[in-house]
Coordinates of C-alpha atoms in Angstrom, one line a residue:
M197 CA 154.8 32.7 122.8
D198 CA 158.3 32.7 121.2
K199 CA 157.8 29.2 119.8
H200 CA 154.8 30.6 117.9
L201 CA 156.9 33.5 116.5
A202 CA 154.8 36.0 118.4
S203 CA 156.9 37.7 121.1
P204 CA 155.1 40.6 122.9
L205 CA 157.2 43.8 123.1
A206 CA 154.7 45.8 125.2
L207 CA 151.7 45.0 127.4
V208 CA 149.7 48.1 128.1
A209 CA 146.9 48.3 130.7
D210 CA 145.3 51.2 132.5
D211 CA 141.9 51.8 134.1
D212 CA 141.7 55.3 132.6
L213 CA 140.4 55.4 129.0
G214 CA 142.5 58.3 127.9
Q215 CA 145.7 57.1 129.6
L216 CA 145.3 53.6 128.2
Q217 CA 145.0 54.8 124.6
S218 CA 147.8 57.3 125.1
K219 CA 150.2 54.7 126.6
A220 CA 149.4 52.3 123.7
R221 CA 150.3 55.0 121.1
Q222 CA 153.5 55.9 122.9
A223 CA 154.5 52.2 123.1
L224 CA 153.8 51.8 119.4
K225 CA 155.9 54.8 118.4
R226 CA 158.8 53.7 120.6
H227 CA 159.0 50.2 119.1
L228 CA 158.3 51.4 115.6
A229 CA 161.2 53.8 115.8
A230 CA 163.4 50.9 116.8
G231 CA 162.0 48.8 113.9
E232 CA 160.8 46.2 116.4
V233 CA 157.0 46.0 116.0
K234 CA 155.0 44.3 113.2
Y235 CA 151.4 44.0 114.6
V236 CA 149.2 45.2 117.4
C237 CA 146.7 42.8 119.1
V238 CA 144.1 44.0 121.6
L239 CA 142.8 41.5 124.1
G240 CA 139.3 41.9 125.6
S241 CA 136.0 43.5 124.9
W242 CA 135.3 47.2 124.5
A243 CA 134.7 47.2 128.3
D244 CA 138.1 45.7 128.9
V245 CA 140.1 47.8 126.4
P246 CA 138.1 50.7 125.0
V247 CA 137.6 51.3 121.3
F248 CA 138.4 54.7 119.8
R249 CA 135.4 56.9 119.0
V250 CA 135.9 59.4 116.1
P251 CA 133.4 61.8 114.5
N252 CA 131.4 60.3 111.7
P253 CA 132.5 61.9 108.4
C254 CA 129.1 61.0 106.7
R255 CA 127.0 64.1 107.4
R256 CA 123.7 62.5 106.2
C257 CA 123.6 60.1 109.2
L258 CA 125.2 62.2 111.9
E259 CA 121.9 62.5 113.8
D260 CA 121.6 58.7 114.1
D261 CA 125.2 57.8 114.1
P262 CA 127.5 60.6 115.4
F263 CA 130.6 58.5 116.0
C264 CA 132.6 55.6 114.4
S265 CA 134.2 53.1 116.7
T266 CA 137.6 51.9 115.5
D267 CA 140.6 49.9 116.8
A268 CA 142.8 51.2 113.9
L269 CA 144.2 54.0 116.0
Y270 CA 146.0 51.5 118.2
G271 CA 148.2 50.9 115.1
C272 CA 148.4 54.5 113.8
V273 CA 151.3 56.9 114.2
E274 CA 149.8 60.1 112.8
P275 CA 147.1 62.2 114.6
Y276 CA 143.6 62.2 113.1
D277 CA 142.0 65.6 112.4
S278 CA 138.3 65.3 111.6
D279 CA 138.3 68.7 109.9
D280 CA 140.9 67.6 107.3
E281 CA 139.5 65.2 104.6
E282 CA 143.0 63.8 103.9
S283 CA 143.5 63.0 107.5
I284 CA 141.5 59.8 106.8
F285 CA 144.8 58.2 105.8
S286 CA 146.0 58.5 109.4
M287 CA 143.1 56.1 110.1
I288 CA 144.6 53.4 107.9
D289 CA 146.7 51.6 110.5
A290 CA 150.5 51.8 109.9
V291 CA 150.7 48.6 111.9
P292 CA 147.9 46.1 111.4
V293 CA 145.6 45.8 114.4
G294 CA 143.3 42.9 115.5
R295 CA 141.3 42.3 118.6
I296 CA 140.4 39.1 120.4
P297 CA 137.1 40.0 122.1
S298 CA 137.6 37.8 125.1
L299 CA 139.8 37.4 128.2
D300 CA 139.1 33.6 128.4
P301 CA 142.6 32.0 128.3
D302 CA 141.5 29.1 126.1
V303 CA 139.8 31.4 123.6
V304 CA 142.7 33.8 123.5
A305 CA 145.3 31.0 123.1
R306 CA 143.3 29.3 120.3
A307 CA 142.8 32.6 118.4
L308 CA 146.4 33.8 118.8
L309 CA 148.5 30.7 118.7
E310 CA 146.8 28.0 116.6
T311 CA 148.0 28.2 113.0
P312 CA 145.1 28.6 110.6
V313 CA 144.1 25.6 108.5
A314 CA 145.9 25.5 105.2
L315 CA 143.1 26.2 102.7
D316 CA 143.6 28.0 99.3
P317 CA 141.3 31.0 99.6
A318 CA 140.1 30.5 96.1
H319 CA 138.4 27.2 97.3
A320 CA 137.6 28.1 100.9
F321 CA 134.2 29.8 100.4
A322 CA 131.5 27.8 102.2
F323 CA 128.4 29.9 101.8
G324 CA 127.0 33.4 101.9
V325 CA 123.8 34.8 103.4
T326 CA 122.1 37.8 102.0
A327 CA 119.0 39.9 102.7
E328 CA 117.0 39.6 99.5
C329 CA 117.4 43.4 98.7
W330 CA 121.2 42.9 98.5
S331 CA 121.4 39.6 96.7
L332 CA 123.0 41.0 93.5
P333 CA 125.9 42.8 95.2
T334 CA 126.4 39.8 97.5
R335 CA 126.6 37.4 94.5
A336 CA 129.0 39.8 92.7
I337 CA 131.3 39.7 95.7
V338 CA 131.3 35.9 95.9
R339 CA 131.8 35.6 92.1
L340 CA 134.7 38.0 92.0
F341 CA 136.4 36.4 95.1
T342 CA 136.0 32.8 93.9
D343 CA 136.3 33.3 90.1
T344 CA 133.2 31.1 89.6
A345 CA 129.6 31.9 89.0
A346 CA 128.5 28.5 90.4
K347 CA 129.4 29.4 94.0
A348 CA 127.4 32.7 93.6
N349 CA 124.2 30.8 92.8
L350 CA 121.2 32.2 94.8
V351 CA 119.4 29.7 97.0
E352 CA 116.1 31.4 97.7
E353 CA 114.3 28.6 99.7
P354 CA 115.7 25.8 101.9
Q355 CA 115.6 22.4 100.2
S356 CA 115.0 20.1 103.2
R357 CA 117.1 22.6 105.1
A358 CA 120.2 21.4 103.5
L359 CA 123.3 23.1 102.1
A360 CA 123.6 21.0 98.9
A361 CA 126.4 23.1 97.5
P362 CA 128.2 26.4 98.2
G363 CA 126.0 29.3 97.3
V364 CA 124.3 32.4 98.6
L365 CA 121.3 31.8 100.9
A366 CA 118.6 34.5 100.5
S367 CA 116.6 35.7 103.5
P368 CA 113.6 35.9 104.1
G369 CA 113.4 32.5 102.4
W370 CA 115.9 31.3 104.9
D371 CA 115.7 32.0 108.6
A372 CA 117.9 31.2 111.7
D373 CA 116.2 27.8 112.2
D374 CA 116.9 26.8 108.6
L375 CA 120.5 28.0 108.8
R376 CA 121.1 26.2 112.1
H377 CA 119.8 22.9 110.9
A378 CA 121.6 23.2 107.5
V379 CA 125.0 23.9 109.1
S380 CA 124.5 21.2 111.8
Q381 CA 123.8 18.7 109.0
A382 CA 126.6 19.8 106.6
S383 CA 130.3 19.3 107.0
M384 CA 131.9 22.7 107.2
E385 CA 135.5 22.5 106.2
P386 CA 138.0 23.8 108.7
G387 CA 139.0 27.4 107.9
A388 CA 136.0 28.0 105.6
V389 CA 135.0 31.5 104.5
L390 CA 131.5 32.8 105.3
L391 CA 129.9 36.1 104.1
F392 CA 126.8 37.7 105.7
N393 CA 125.3 40.7 103.9
V394 CA 122.3 41.2 106.1
H395 CA 120.6 43.7 108.5
G396 CA 121.9 44.5 112.0
S397 CA 120.6 46.6 115.0
P398 CA 122.2 48.6 117.8
D399 CA 119.6 47.2 120.2
E400 CA 119.9 43.5 119.8
T401 CA 122.6 41.0 118.9
G402 CA 120.8 39.2 116.0
W403 CA 121.1 39.8 112.3
F404 CA 118.0 39.9 110.1
G405 CA 116.6 39.4 106.6
Q406 CA 113.7 41.6 105.7
A407 CA 110.1 40.5 105.1
G408 CA 107.5 43.1 106.2
G409 CA 109.6 44.5 109.0
P410 CA 113.1 45.8 109.9
C411 CA 113.7 42.8 112.2
E412 CA 112.1 39.9 110.5
P413 CA 113.1 37.2 110.1
K414 CA 116.1 36.5 112.2
I415 CA 118.7 34.9 110.1
M416 CA 121.6 34.7 112.6
T417 CA 121.9 34.8 116.4
P418 CA 124.9 34.3 118.7
G419 CA 123.8 30.6 119.1
T420 CA 122.8 29.8 115.5
I421 CA 126.1 28.1 114.6
Q422 CA 127.5 26.0 117.4
Q423 CA 130.9 25.2 115.9
F424 CA 132.7 27.6 113.5
N425 CA 135.7 25.2 113.0
S426 CA 138.3 27.9 112.6
A427 CA 136.1 29.8 110.0
L428 CA 136.7 33.3 108.8
L429 CA 133.5 35.4 108.7
I430 CA 132.9 38.8 107.1
S431 CA 129.7 40.7 108.1
E432 CA 128.4 43.7 106.2
A433 CA 125.5 44.2 108.7
C434 CA 125.1 47.5 110.6
Y435 CA 126.6 46.8 114.0
G436 CA 127.8 43.4 112.7
G437 CA 131.1 43.9 114.5
A438 CA 129.8 45.7 117.6
L439 CA 130.4 44.8 121.2
G440 CA 128.8 46.2 124.4
Y441 CA 125.3 44.5 124.2
D442 CA 123.7 43.2 127.4
E443 CA 124.5 39.6 126.2
P444 CA 127.5 38.2 124.2
S445 CA 127.4 39.5 120.6
I446 CA 127.7 37.3 117.5
V447 CA 131.4 38.2 117.2
E448 CA 132.1 37.3 120.9
Q449 CA 130.2 34.0 120.5
F450 CA 132.0 33.4 117.2
F451 CA 135.4 33.1 119.0
A452 CA 133.9 31.2 121.9
N453 CA 132.7 28.7 119.3
G454 CA 136.0 28.2 117.6
G455 CA 136.1 31.0 115.0
K456 CA 139.4 32.2 113.7
A457 CA 138.9 35.7 112.2
F458 CA 136.0 38.1 111.9
V459 CA 135.6 41.4 110.0
G460 CA 132.6 43.6 110.9
C461 CA 131.2 47.1 111.2
S462 CA 131.1 48.8 114.6
V463 CA 128.2 51.1 113.7
I464 CA 125.9 51.8 110.6
A465 CA 127.1 50.3 107.3
W466 CA 126.2 51.3 103.8
G467 CA 126.0 49.3 100.6
T468 CA 124.5 48.9 97.2
T469 CA 121.0 47.6 96.7
N470 CA 119.4 45.5 93.9
R471 CA 117.3 48.4 92.7
Y472 CA 118.6 49.6 89.3
W473 CA 121.7 47.4 89.7
G474 CA 124.3 48.6 87.3
G475 CA 126.9 45.8 87.6
D476 CA 130.0 45.2 89.6
E477 CA 131.3 48.8 89.3
C478 CA 128.3 49.8 91.5
L479 CA 129.7 48.2 94.6
S480 CA 130.3 50.7 97.4
G481 CA 131.1 51.0 101.1
A482 CA 130.7 47.7 103.0
D483 CA 130.6 45.8 99.7
L484 CA 134.0 47.0 98.7
I485 CA 135.5 46.3 102.2
A486 CA 134.2 42.7 101.9
L487 CA 135.3 42.2 98.3
H488 CA 138.8 43.7 98.7
F489 CA 139.4 42.0 102.1
L490 CA 138.7 38.6 100.4
K491 CA 140.8 39.4 97.4
G492 CA 143.6 40.5 99.7
L493 CA 143.5 37.0 101.2
R494 CA 144.0 35.5 97.8
Q495 CA 147.0 37.9 97.2
G496 CA 148.7 36.4 100.3
F497 CA 148.0 39.1 102.8
E498 CA 147.7 38.3 106.5
F499 CA 144.3 39.1 108.0
G500 CA 145.5 42.5 109.2
G501 CA 147.1 43.4 105.9
A502 CA 144.0 42.2 104.0
L503 CA 141.8 44.7 105.8
K504 CA 144.4 47.4 105.4
H505 CA 144.4 46.6 101.6
A506 CA 140.6 46.8 101.6
K507 CA 140.5 50.2 103.2
T508 CA 143.1 51.5 100.8
E509 CA 141.1 50.3 97.8
V510 CA 137.9 51.8 99.1
M511 CA 139.4 55.2 99.6
C512 CA 141.1 55.3 96.2
G513 CA 138.3 53.8 94.2
D514 CA 134.9 55.1 95.4
L515 CA 135.0 58.8 94.8
D516 CA 131.3 59.3 94.0
S517 CA 130.5 58.0 97.5
D518 CA 133.6 59.4 99.2
D519 CA 132.2 60.2 102.6
I520 CA 130.6 56.7 102.8
A521 CA 134.1 55.3 101.8
R522 CA 135.7 57.3 104.7
K523 CA 133.0 56.1 107.1
S524 CA 133.6 52.5 106.0
V525 CA 137.4 52.9 106.6
M526 CA 136.6 54.2 110.1
S527 CA 134.0 51.6 111.1
F528 CA 135.3 48.2 110.0
N529 CA 137.5 46.3 112.4
L530 CA 139.4 43.0 112.4
F531 CA 138.8 40.5 115.2
G532 CA 141.5 37.9 115.4
A533 CA 145.3 37.7 115.2
P534 CA 146.4 40.2 112.4
W535 CA 149.5 38.1 111.6
H536 CA 147.6 34.9 110.6
S537 CA 146.8 34.2 106.9
M538 CA 145.1 31.6 104.8
Q539 CA 147.8 29.9 102.7
A540 CA 150.8 31.4 100.9
A541 CA 150.5 28.9 98.1
A542 CA 147.2 30.6 97.1
L543 CA 149.3 33.3 95.3
A544 CA 149.4 31.0 92.3
S545 CA 145.6 31.2 92.0
V546 CA 145.5 35.0 91.9
R547 CA 144.7 36.7 88.6
P548 CA 147.2 39.3 87.5
V549 CA 147.0 42.7 89.1
R550 CA 147.8 46.0 87.4
P551 CA 151.5 46.8 88.1
E552 CA 150.9 50.1 89.8
K553 CA 148.5 48.5 92.3
T554 CA 151.0 45.8 93.1
S555 CA 153.8 48.3 93.5
L556 CA 151.7 50.4 95.9
L557 CA 150.6 47.5 98.0
D558 CA 154.1 46.1 98.2
R559 CA 155.2 49.4 99.6
V560 CA 152.3 49.3 102.1
R561 CA 153.3 45.8 103.1
S562 CA 157.0 46.6 103.4
G563 CA 156.1 49.5 105.6
R564 CA 154.1 47.4 108.0
T565 CA 156.6 44.6 108.3
G566 CA 159.5 46.9 109.2
G567 CA 161.4 46.5 105.9
G568 CA 161.9 49.0 103.1
E569 CA 159.7 52.1 103.3
S570 CA 158.5 53.4 106.6
P571 CA 154.8 53.3 107.6
T572 CA 154.5 57.0 107.2
G573 CA 156.1 56.8 103.7
A574 CA 153.6 54.1 102.7
L575 CA 150.7 56.3 103.8
D576 CA 152.2 59.2 101.8
A577 CA 152.2 56.9 98.7
I578 CA 148.5 56.1 99.3
R579 CA 147.7 59.9 99.7
Q580 CA 149.4 60.6 96.4
R581 CA 147.4 57.9 94.7
Y582 CA 144.2 59.5 96.2
R583 CA 145.2 63.0 95.2
S584 CA 145.9 61.9 91.6
R585 CA 142.2 61.0 91.3
L586 CA 141.0 64.5 92.4
P587 CA 141.3 67.4 90.0
A588 CA 142.5 70.7 91.5
D589 CA 139.1 72.3 91.2
Y590 CA 137.3 69.6 93.2
R591 CA 134.2 71.1 94.8
R592 CA 131.3 69.8 96.9
F593 CA 128.2 71.9 97.6
F594 CA 124.5 71.4 98.6
A595 CA 121.4 72.8 96.9
R596 CA 119.1 75.0 98.9
Q597 CA 116.0 73.0 99.9
D598 CA 113.8 75.1 97.7
E599 CA 116.1 74.2 94.7
V600 CA 116.0 70.5 95.1
L601 CA 112.6 69.9 93.5
S602 CA 113.3 72.0 90.5
Q603 CA 116.7 70.5 89.8
V604 CA 115.9 66.8 90.3
T605 CA 112.7 66.9 88.1
Q606 CA 115.0 67.7 85.2
F607 CA 117.1 64.5 85.7
K608 CA 117.2 61.9 83.0
D609 CA 116.1 59.1 85.4
I610 CA 113.5 61.1 87.3
D611 CA 110.9 58.3 86.8
K612 CA 113.2 55.8 88.4
I613 CA 114.0 58.2 91.2
E614 CA 110.4 58.9 91.9
T615 CA 109.6 55.2 91.9
F616 CA 112.4 54.6 94.5
L617 CA 111.2 57.5 96.7
S618 CA 107.6 56.3 96.5
D619 CA 108.7 52.8 97.7
M620 CA 110.6 54.5 100.5
Q621 CA 107.5 56.7 101.2
V622 CA 109.6 59.8 101.0
M623 CA 108.8 63.1 99.3
L624 CA 111.3 64.6 96.9
D625 CA 111.4 68.0 98.7
D626 CA 112.2 66.1 102.0
C627 CA 115.5 64.9 100.5
E628 CA 118.9 66.6 100.4
L629 CA 120.7 67.2 97.1
E630 CA 124.5 67.3 96.9
T631 CA 126.8 68.1 94.0
L632 CA 130.3 66.7 93.6
D633 CA 132.3 68.5 91.0
F634 CA 135.5 66.8 89.9
G635 CA 136.2 69.1 86.9
D636 CA 135.8 66.5 84.2
E637 CA 133.3 64.5 86.1
L638 CA 130.2 65.7 88.0
F639 CA 127.9 63.7 90.2
Y640 CA 124.6 64.4 92.0
R641 CA 123.7 62.6 95.3
L642 CA 120.1 62.6 96.6
S643 CA 119.8 61.4 100.2
G644 CA 117.2 61.0 102.9
K645 CA 115.5 58.7 105.4
T646 CA 112.7 56.4 104.7
Q647 CA 109.3 57.0 106.4
K648 CA 108.1 53.5 105.7
K649 CA 107.2 52.0 109.0
S650 CA 108.2 48.4 108.0
M651 CA 111.7 49.6 107.3
G652 CA 112.4 51.5 110.5
S653 CA 114.7 54.5 110.0
Q654 CA 116.7 53.2 107.1
L655 CA 118.8 55.8 105.3
F656 CA 119.3 55.9 101.5
M657 CA 121.4 57.7 98.8
L658 CA 120.9 57.8 95.0
V659 CA 123.9 58.7 92.9
T660 CA 123.5 60.1 89.3
D661 CA 125.9 61.4 86.6
R662 CA 125.8 65.0 85.4
H663 CA 122.7 64.2 83.2
G664 CA 120.8 62.7 86.1
Q665 CA 121.2 59.1 84.9
L666 CA 121.1 56.8 88.0
I667 CA 124.5 55.2 88.8
K668 CA 124.0 53.7 92.3
T669 CA 121.3 53.1 94.9
L670 CA 122.7 52.8 98.4
T671 CA 121.0 52.1 101.7
T672 CA 122.1 51.4 105.3
K673 CA 122.3 47.8 106.3
G674 CA 120.0 48.0 109.3
T675 CA 117.8 50.5 111.1
T676 CA 118.9 53.5 113.0

């Protein structure tokens, strides 16, 4: 591999789960201390090389989703303590990690060694696919990534099943047959960027739109797209980046069919809905992971660095949904070689970034490449940025169940809240009310689980300001 500038320093294997993970961490620390390692790449599925399972920090979905599955700990040097909120920063890999979910030599060689096609990320977007209920956040992500509203146009119904121009395809108007036909007829550029903001399931490999049921219609299956042509795919679906099904998953088939890099969630994902959409600042969770990963590519980050950048931005910029932010950091993984990138020349197309952000991310980058600040020092800088957003008197507390009804009925947007709950077929006194007090800022979060049969067991959360004015409506991107 030397001629490809990728020389392995350590190959770790063991049949025992605990021993394998322990040996990998020891090898990482040894080579980091010598300044020798820049990346970690895992080869094989979860059955071949186990993923780390860590406790879910989002208490509202513990019953359905007790653990997050992450590869990040293969690139981390600090221990993770689930009882310490700031320990989340030990989950942001000091050394960028990627996984090739295959042991097929041809698939592994192609994913690791073939240089990505030189496309400027600003012009690489091919199309997005969204469930209708998330079309507004999906279009916002595409517009902010591409700097053009034209590529964020919503295509609600197939026109002769053709992809006439880049845009966002809305399901249920589109289904898997429409997508299969359209992609087979269109010419997808090598190295194209694809975004899927749809529903996923722990029980089957397909992804879904939503039209009268939690699993209708199917919009993507492992066989829907036969040739990915070195594409990069970001999935916001629940379990969109999960392995371990009875058949090859979408991410496994993606690499078997020529894909280059894939970012997806291992468990339940959260994101913003169309309901009471308040603009770009309402993006949360999986939406922010997707947006900042894509923006990281435009800033010249390699794939591993772009995901690290996204996780940093989520943690430092989504305080009113902080536990969902932590869960997103723990649950999204990169599949593909972490050292690959789109095109360095794309830096010229990037809009200016605030100096303090550039400075921080430069420090993070220098830490992971072995120059300048150490990985631990870079994480300390991120922690400091996070602490600067939190007043000293930050508090979190929950209302007693008998207080929820009396408090929420005084909220400014109680009519909107009641309409949302009615649509979800949930009673107000079946919800949980949480207060986040940041001193100068105060938020209320109302959460629960839908009882609507057509939606399965979808979870939701409503965020308001101190006056009860609705700021965000979030739901899980699948059924539990």
